[in-house]
């Protein structure tokens, strides 16, 4: 079966309010795959957390780390695709 890598970077939707109301990391990649079993019908899913940041806290060094992670994933010939999951929710 095809192998697809999901690289999670955090984002508002993967956060929860912590003590004092500040956002903290909460949901992780494996939780999403467990909640959406249909993903397993598309490909073998390899979910990795490369950062766990609120989208507003992303800095240049974080983008470089993500780019390096994508490059590393795509150098593996068994991988047919990579998805960078970075979510921001504005209400």
MMTF fields as JSON, N, C-alpha, C and O atoms, coordinates in Angstrom:
{
  "mmtfVersion": "1.0.0",
  "mmtfProducer": "UNKNOWN",
  "numBonds": 363,
  "numAtoms": 364,
  "numGroups": 91,
  "numChains": 1,
  "numModels": 1,
  "chainsPerModel": [1],
  "groupsPerChain": [91],
  "chainIdList": ["A"],
  "bondAtomList": [4, 2, 8, 6, 12, 10, 16, 14, 20, 18, 24, 22, 28, 26, 32, 30, 36, 34, 40, 38, 44, 42, 48, 46, 52, 50, 56, 54, 60, 58, 64, 62, 68, 66, 72, 70, 76, 74, 80, 78, 84, 82, 88, 86, 92, 90, 96, 94, 100, 98, 104, 102, 108, 106, 112, 110, 116, 114, 120, 118, 124, 122, 128, 126, 132, 130, 136, 134, 140, 138, 144, 142, 148, 146, 152, 150, 156, 154, 160, 158, 164, 162, 168, 166, 172, 170, 176, 174, 180, 178, 184, 182, 188, 186, 192, 190, 196, 194, 200, 198, 204, 202, 208, 206, 212, 210, 216, 214, 220, 218, 224, 222, 228, 226, 232, 230, 236, 234, 240, 238, 244, 242, 248, 246, 252, 250, 256, 254, 260, 258, 264, 262, 268, 266, 272, 270, 276, 274, 280, 278, 284, 282, 288, 286, 292, 290, 296, 294, 300, 298, 304, 302, 308, 306, 312, 310, 316, 314, 320, 318, 324, 322, 328, 326, 332, 330, 336, 334, 340, 338, 344, 342, 348, 346, 352, 350, 356, 354, 360, 358],
  "bondOrderList": [1, 1, 1, 1, 1, 1, 1, 1, 1, 1, 1, 1, 1, 1, 1, 1, 1, 1, 1, 1, 1, 1, 1, 1, 1, 1, 1, 1, 1, 1, 1, 1, 1, 1, 1, 1, 1, 1, 1, 1, 1, 1, 1, 1, 1, 1, 1, 1, 1, 1, 1, 1, 1, 1, 1, 1, 1, 1, 1, 1, 1, 1, 1, 1, 1, 1, 1, 1, 1, 1, 1, 1, 1, 1, 1, 1, 1, 1, 1, 1, 1, 1, 1, 1, 1, 1, 1, 1, 1, 1],
  "groupList": [{"groupName": "UNK", "atomNameList": ["N", "CA", "C", "O"], "elementList": ["N", "C", "C", "O"], "formalChargeList": [0, 0, 0, 0], "bondAtomList": [1, 0, 2, 1, 3, 2], "bondOrderList": [1, 1, 2], "singleLetterCode": "X", "chemCompType": "L-PEPTIDE LINKING"}],
  "groupTypeList": [0, 0, 0, 0, 0, 0, 0, 0, 0, 0, 0, 0, 0, 0, 0, 0, 0, 0, 0, 0, 0, 0, 0, 0, 0, 0, 0, 0, 0, 0, 0, 0, 0, 0, 0, 0, 0, 0, 0, 0, 0, 0, 0, 0, 0, 0, 0, 0, 0, 0, 0, 0, 0, 0, 0, 0, 0, 0, 0, 0, 0, 0, 0, 0, 0, 0, 0, 0, 0, 0, 0, 0, 0, 0, 0, 0, 0, 0, 0, 0, 0, 0, 0, 0, 0, 0, 0, 0, 0, 0, 0],
  "groupIdList": [1, 2, 3, 4, 5, 6, 7, 8, 9, 10, 11, 12, 13, 14, 15, 16, 17, 18, 19, 20, 21, 22, 23, 24, 25, 26, 27, 28, 29, 30, 31, 32, 33, 34, 35, 36, 37, 38, 39, 40, 41, 42, 43, 44, 45, 46, 47, 48, 49, 50, 51, 52, 53, 54, 55, 56, 57, 58, 59, 60, 61, 62, 63, 64, 65, 66, 67, 68, 69, 70, 71, 72, 73, 74, 75, 76, 77, 78, 79, 80, 81, 82, 83, 84, 85, 86, 87, 88, 89, 90, 91],
  "secStructList": [7, 7, 3, 3, 3, 3, 3, 3, 3, 3, 3, 4, 4, 4, 3, 3, 3, 7, 4, 4, 4, 7, 3, 3, 3, 7, 7, 7, 2, 2, 2, 2, 2, 2, 2, 7, 6, 6, 2, 2, 2, 2, 1, 3, 3, 3, 3, 3, 3, 3, 3, 3, 3, 7, 4, 4, 4, 7, 7, 2, 2, 2, 2, 2, 2, 2, 2, 2, 2, 2, 2, 2, 2, 2, 6, 1, 6, 6, 3, 3, 3, 3, 3, 3, 3, 3, 3, 7, 7, 7, 7],
  "xCoordList": [0.841, 0.0, 0.882, 2.013, 0.355, 1.056, 1.331, 0.582, 2.412, 2.758, 2.685, 3.319, 1.908, 1.705, 2.149, 1.78, 2.938, 3.424, 2.698, 2.664, 2.122, 1.497, 2.447, 2.809, 2.848, 3.719, 2.883, 2.416, 2.702, 1.884, 2.757, 3.846, 2.252, 3.008, 2.289, 2.747, 1.18, 0.411, -0.704, -1.469, -0.804, -1.867, -2.966, -3.058, -3.769, -4.8, -5.738, -6.142, -6.09, -7.046, -6.476, -7.231, -5.141, -4.512, -4.125, -3.282, -4.733, -4.427, -5.659, -6.785, -5.409, -6.483, -6.083, -4.895, -7.064, -6.723, -6.088, -6.619, -4.971, -4.308, -4.604, -5.513, -3.839, -3.991, -3.782, -2.811, -4.666, -4.562, -5.071, -5.011, -5.579, -6.181, -5.241, -5.696, -3.922, -2.975, -3.146, -3.43, -2.971, -3.104, -1.893, -0.753, -2.168, -1.119, -1.383, -2.532, -0.334, -0.54, -1.485, -1.447, -2.333, -3.285, -3.351, -2.817, -3.988, -4.211, -2.948, -2.275, -2.634, -1.452, -1.844, -2.997, -0.894, -1.136, -1.82, -2.761, -1.376, -1.96, -3.434, -4.201, -3.846, -5.255, -6.094, -7.202, -5.593, -6.319, -6.507, -7.596, -5.466, -5.557, -6.554, -7.308, -6.575, -7.535, -8.963, -9.89, -9.147, -10.484, -10.99, -12.199, -10.087, -10.464, -9.917, -8.976, -10.492, -9.965, -10.03, -9.352, -10.832, -10.896, -9.523, -9.248, -8.675, -7.332, -6.571, -5.756, -6.829, -6.125, -6.504, -5.771, -7.635, -8.03, -7.303, -7.23, -6.774, -6.081, -4.632, -4.121, -3.984, -2.563, -2.174, -2.927, -0.98, -0.404, 0.008, 0.807, -0.536, -0.301, 0.817, 0.787, 1.788, 2.873, 2.708, 3.027, 2.218, 1.949, 3.073, 3.443, 3.6, 4.712, 4.424, 3.835, 4.84, 4.739, 6.115, 7.062, 6.234, 7.522, 7.593, 8.678, 6.457, 6.376, 5.014, 4.099, 4.884, 3.596, 3.407, 3.475, 3.169, 3.117, 1.778, 1.13, 1.373, 0.273, 0.74, 1.882, -0.126, 0.278, 0.826, 1.672, 0.359, 0.85, 2.258, 2.886, 2.759, 4.097, 5.164, 6.334, 4.766, 5.722, 6.761, 6.427, 8.008, 9.128, 9.856, 9.585, 10.768, 11.521, 12.204, 12.185, 12.795, 13.484, 12.512, 12.911, 11.249, 10.246, 9.948, 9.814, 9.843, 9.586, 10.756, 10.557, 11.971, 13.157, 13.13, 13.43, 12.777, 12.681, 11.639, 11.861, 10.506, 9.445, 9.944, 9.725, 10.611, 11.141, 12.145, 12.151, 12.98, 13.955, 13.248, 13.657, 12.194, 11.43, 10.794, 10.812, 10.23, 9.633, 10.708, 10.49, 11.848, 12.938, 13.36, 13.564, 13.49, 13.877, 12.858, 13.224, 11.58, 10.515, 10.543, 10.437, 10.685, 10.645, 11.887, 11.888, 12.938, 14.125, 13.933, 14.745, 12.853, 12.518, 11.684, 10.566, 12.213, 11.531, 10.208, 9.398, 9.974, 8.713, 7.559, 6.403, 7.869, 6.845, 6.337, 7.12, 4.998, 4.412, 3.904, 3.575, 3.839, 3.366, 3.58, 3.73, 3.591, 3.722, 2.711, 2.52, 2.071, 1.113, 1.567, 1.726, 1.776, 2.1, 0.787, 0.08, 0.475, -0.784, -0.488, 0.095, -0.901, -0.749, -2.102, -2.552, -2.74, -4.117, -4.226, -3.696, -4.91, -5.24, -6.75, -7.33, -7.354, -8.804, -9.06, -8.58, -9.818, -10.155, -11.658, -12.436, -12.052, -13.486, -13.885, -15.051],
  "yCoordList": [-1.186, 0.0, 1.244, 1.222, 2.305, 3.591, 4.067, 3.753, 4.826, 5.371, 6.888, 7.519, 7.459, 8.899, 9.371, 8.783, 10.429, 10.965, 12.278, 13.184, 12.358, 13.586, 14.215, 13.586, 15.442, 16.177, 17.238, 18.193, 17.065, 17.991, 19.065, 18.79, 20.295, 21.435, 22.115, 23.143, 21.551, 22.171, 22.99, 22.493, 24.206, 25.07, 25.179, 24.359, 26.162, 26.462, 25.292, 25.049, 24.559, 23.479, 22.315, 21.506, 22.231, 21.17, 21.654, 21.044, 22.738, 23.312, 23.267, 23.06, 23.464, 23.594, 24.689, 24.952, 25.324, 26.341, 25.683, 24.715, 26.209, 25.704, 26.606, 27.435, 26.441, 27.28, 28.738, 29.065, 29.584, 31.001, 31.353, 32.515, 30.355, 30.622, 30.564, 30.629, 30.443, 30.363, 29.02, 28.006, 29.018, 27.782, 26.889, 27.354, 25.573, 24.572, 23.436, 23.214, 22.705, 21.559, 20.542, 20.316, 19.927, 18.951, 17.721, 16.674, 17.822, 16.685, 16.4, 17.32, 15.127, 14.741, 13.992, 13.591, 13.807, 13.207, 11.86, 11.6, 10.998, 9.664, 9.729, 8.841, 10.768, 10.931, 11.197, 10.673, 11.993, 12.309, 11.054, 10.816, 10.264, 9.038, 8.083, 7.415, 8.003, 7.149, 7.646, 6.841, 8.95, 9.531, 9.442, 9.47, 9.335, 9.275, 7.991, 8.046, 6.846, 5.583, 5.481, 4.638, 6.321, 6.316, 6.612, 6.216, 7.298, 7.591, 6.31, 6.281, 5.255, 3.986, 3.333, 2.481, 3.724, 3.17, 3.856, 3.317, 5.032, 5.795, 5.332, 5.153, 5.141, 4.796, 4.353, 4.529, 3.773, 3.556, 4.938, 5.623, 5.337, 6.678, 6.648, 5.861, 7.511, 7.704, 9.125, 10.084, 9.267, 10.59, 10.975, 10.215, 12.16, 12.657, 14.086, 14.875, 14.403, 15.769, 16.4, 15.977, 17.423, 18.102, 19.396, 19.934, 19.887, 21.057, 20.985, 20.333, 21.632, 21.684, 23.096, 23.355, 23.987, 25.408, 26.011, 25.554, 27.017, 27.848, 28.527, 28.98, 28.601, 29.164, 30.587, 30.994, 31.335, 32.698, 32.762, 33.82, 31.624, 31.584, 31.065, 30.965, 30.732, 30.189, 31.249, 32.404, 30.835, 31.708, 31.125, 29.992, 31.88, 31.432, 30.085, 29.21, 29.914, 28.655, 27.473, 26.364, 27.692, 26.625, 26.235, 25.05, 27.224, 26.945, 26.191, 25.309, 26.535, 25.826, 24.371, 23.46, 24.15, 22.783, 21.981, 20.809, 22.599, 21.922, 21.587, 20.479, 22.538, 22.302, 21.156, 20.334, 21.093, 19.996, 18.659, 17.638, 18.672, 17.443, 16.957, 15.76, 17.88, 17.521, 16.939, 15.904, 17.586, 17.109, 15.706, 14.836, 15.487, 14.168, 13.097, 11.991, 13.422, 12.47, 12.127, 10.958, 13.133, 12.905, 12.193, 11.73, 12.099, 11.357, 9.848, 9.054, 9.46, 8.043, 7.573, 8.048, 6.653, 6.212, 5.49, 5.349, 5.031, 4.343, 5.316, 4.902, 6.594, 7.611, 8.181, 8.611, 8.177, 8.731, 10.155, 10.834, 10.609, 11.972, 12.402, 11.58, 13.698, 14.276, 15.409, 16.184, 15.493, 16.572, 17.278, 16.649, 18.585, 19.369, 19.92, 20.664, 19.543, 19.952, 21.096, 20.901, 22.288, 23.49, 24.176, 24.665, 24.218, 24.696, 25.931, 25.978, 26.911, 28.105, 28.304, 28.253, 28.528, 28.743, 30.145, 30.516, 30.906, 32.263, 32.335, 32.024, 32.74, 32.812, 34.26, 34.557],
  "zCoordList": [0.0, 0.0, 0.0, 0.487, -0.544, -0.578, 0.854, 1.778, 1.018, 2.333, 2.269, 1.423, 3.168, 3.242, 4.626, 5.642, 4.652, 5.924, 6.215, 5.382, 7.405, 7.888, 8.893, 9.888, 8.642, 9.557, 10.266, 9.644, 11.545, 12.32, 12.956, 13.459, 12.92, 13.454, 14.614, 15.113, 15.036, 16.112, 15.515, 14.688, 15.911, 15.433, 16.469, 17.382, 16.326, 17.305, 17.551, 18.689, 16.488, 16.649, 17.467, 18.006, 17.559, 18.335, 19.73, 20.388, 20.179, 21.484, 22.386, 21.932, 23.657, 24.637, 25.618, 25.809, 26.235, 27.233, 28.457, 29.001, 28.872, 30.07, 31.252, 31.203, 32.3, 33.488, 33.089, 32.406, 33.501, 33.178, 31.796, 31.393, 31.051, 29.752, 28.566, 27.425, 28.803, 27.696, 26.981, 27.618, 25.658, 24.891, 25.084, 25.124, 25.204, 25.355, 24.378, 23.994, 23.963, 23.071, 23.699, 24.908, 22.873, 23.388, 22.496, 22.861, 21.342, 20.461, 19.661, 19.196, 19.505, 18.747, 17.489, 17.327, 16.612, 15.305, 15.399, 14.65, 16.296, 16.374, 16.743, 16.371, 17.471, 17.827, 16.583, 16.468, 15.659, 14.441, 13.591, 13.068, 13.455, 12.668, 13.315, 12.607, 14.637, 15.338, 15.144, 15.046, 15.089, 14.923, 13.495, 13.265, 12.536, 11.123, 10.493, 9.701, 10.832, 10.307, 8.784, 8.197, 8.14, 6.677, 6.069, 4.936, 6.807, 6.302, 5.991, 5.07, 6.748, 6.537, 5.211, 4.709, 4.644, 3.346, 2.19, 1.086, 2.45, 1.419, 1.289, 0.183, 2.427, 2.437, 3.842, 4.8, 3.942, 5.265, 5.762, 5.124, 6.893, 7.41, 8.449, 9.395, 8.254, 9.206, 9.725, 9.021, 10.936, 11.505, 12.459, 13.354, 12.246, 13.069, 13.519, 12.78, 14.723, 15.232, 15.097, 15.761, 14.231, 14.045, 14.845, 15.07, 15.266, 16.137, 16.815, 16.312, 17.92, 18.59, 19.121, 20.323, 18.186, 18.488, 18.104, 17.162, 18.82, 18.387, 17.108, 17.026, 16.118, 14.826, 14.953, 14.157, 15.932, 16.128, 16.691, 16.684, 17.182, 17.765, 16.807, 17.176, 15.57, 14.598, 14.235, 13.966, 14.233, 13.881, 12.673, 12.275, 12.091, 10.924, 11.182, 10.317, 12.342, 12.662, 12.625, 12.268, 12.987, 12.937, 11.497, 11.193, 10.604, 9.193, 8.573, 7.737, 8.98, 8.476, 8.957, 8.185, 10.212, 10.751, 9.986, 9.679, 9.675, 8.912, 7.504, 7.016, 6.854, 5.504, 5.511, 4.594, 6.52, 6.619, 6.831, 6.278, 7.626, 7.847, 6.55, 6.26, 5.768, 4.471, 3.555, 2.924, 3.478, 2.631, 3.053, 2.206, 4.347, 4.843, 4.495, 4.098, 4.644, 4.312, 2.832, 2.463, 1.985, 0.539, 0.008, -1.132, 0.814, 0.39, 0.566, 0.091, 1.251, 1.445, 0.258, 0.059, -0.524, -1.745, -1.485, -2.401, -0.254, 0.037, 0.27, 0.353, 0.375, 0.635, -0.686, -1.534, -0.849, -2.074, -1.881, -2.853, -0.634, -0.397, 1.035, 1.939, 1.22, 2.552, 2.665, 1.727, 3.819, 4.091, 5.357, 6.403, 5.26, 6.434, 6.976, 6.295, 8.203, 8.816, 9.774, 10.841, 9.374, 10.178, 10.183, 9.147, 11.309, 11.357, 12.231, 13.341, 11.719, 12.495, 12.386, 11.302, 13.523, 13.544, 14.081, 15.152, 13.321, 13.741, 13.946, 13.044, 15.12, 15.43, 15.569, 15.83]
}
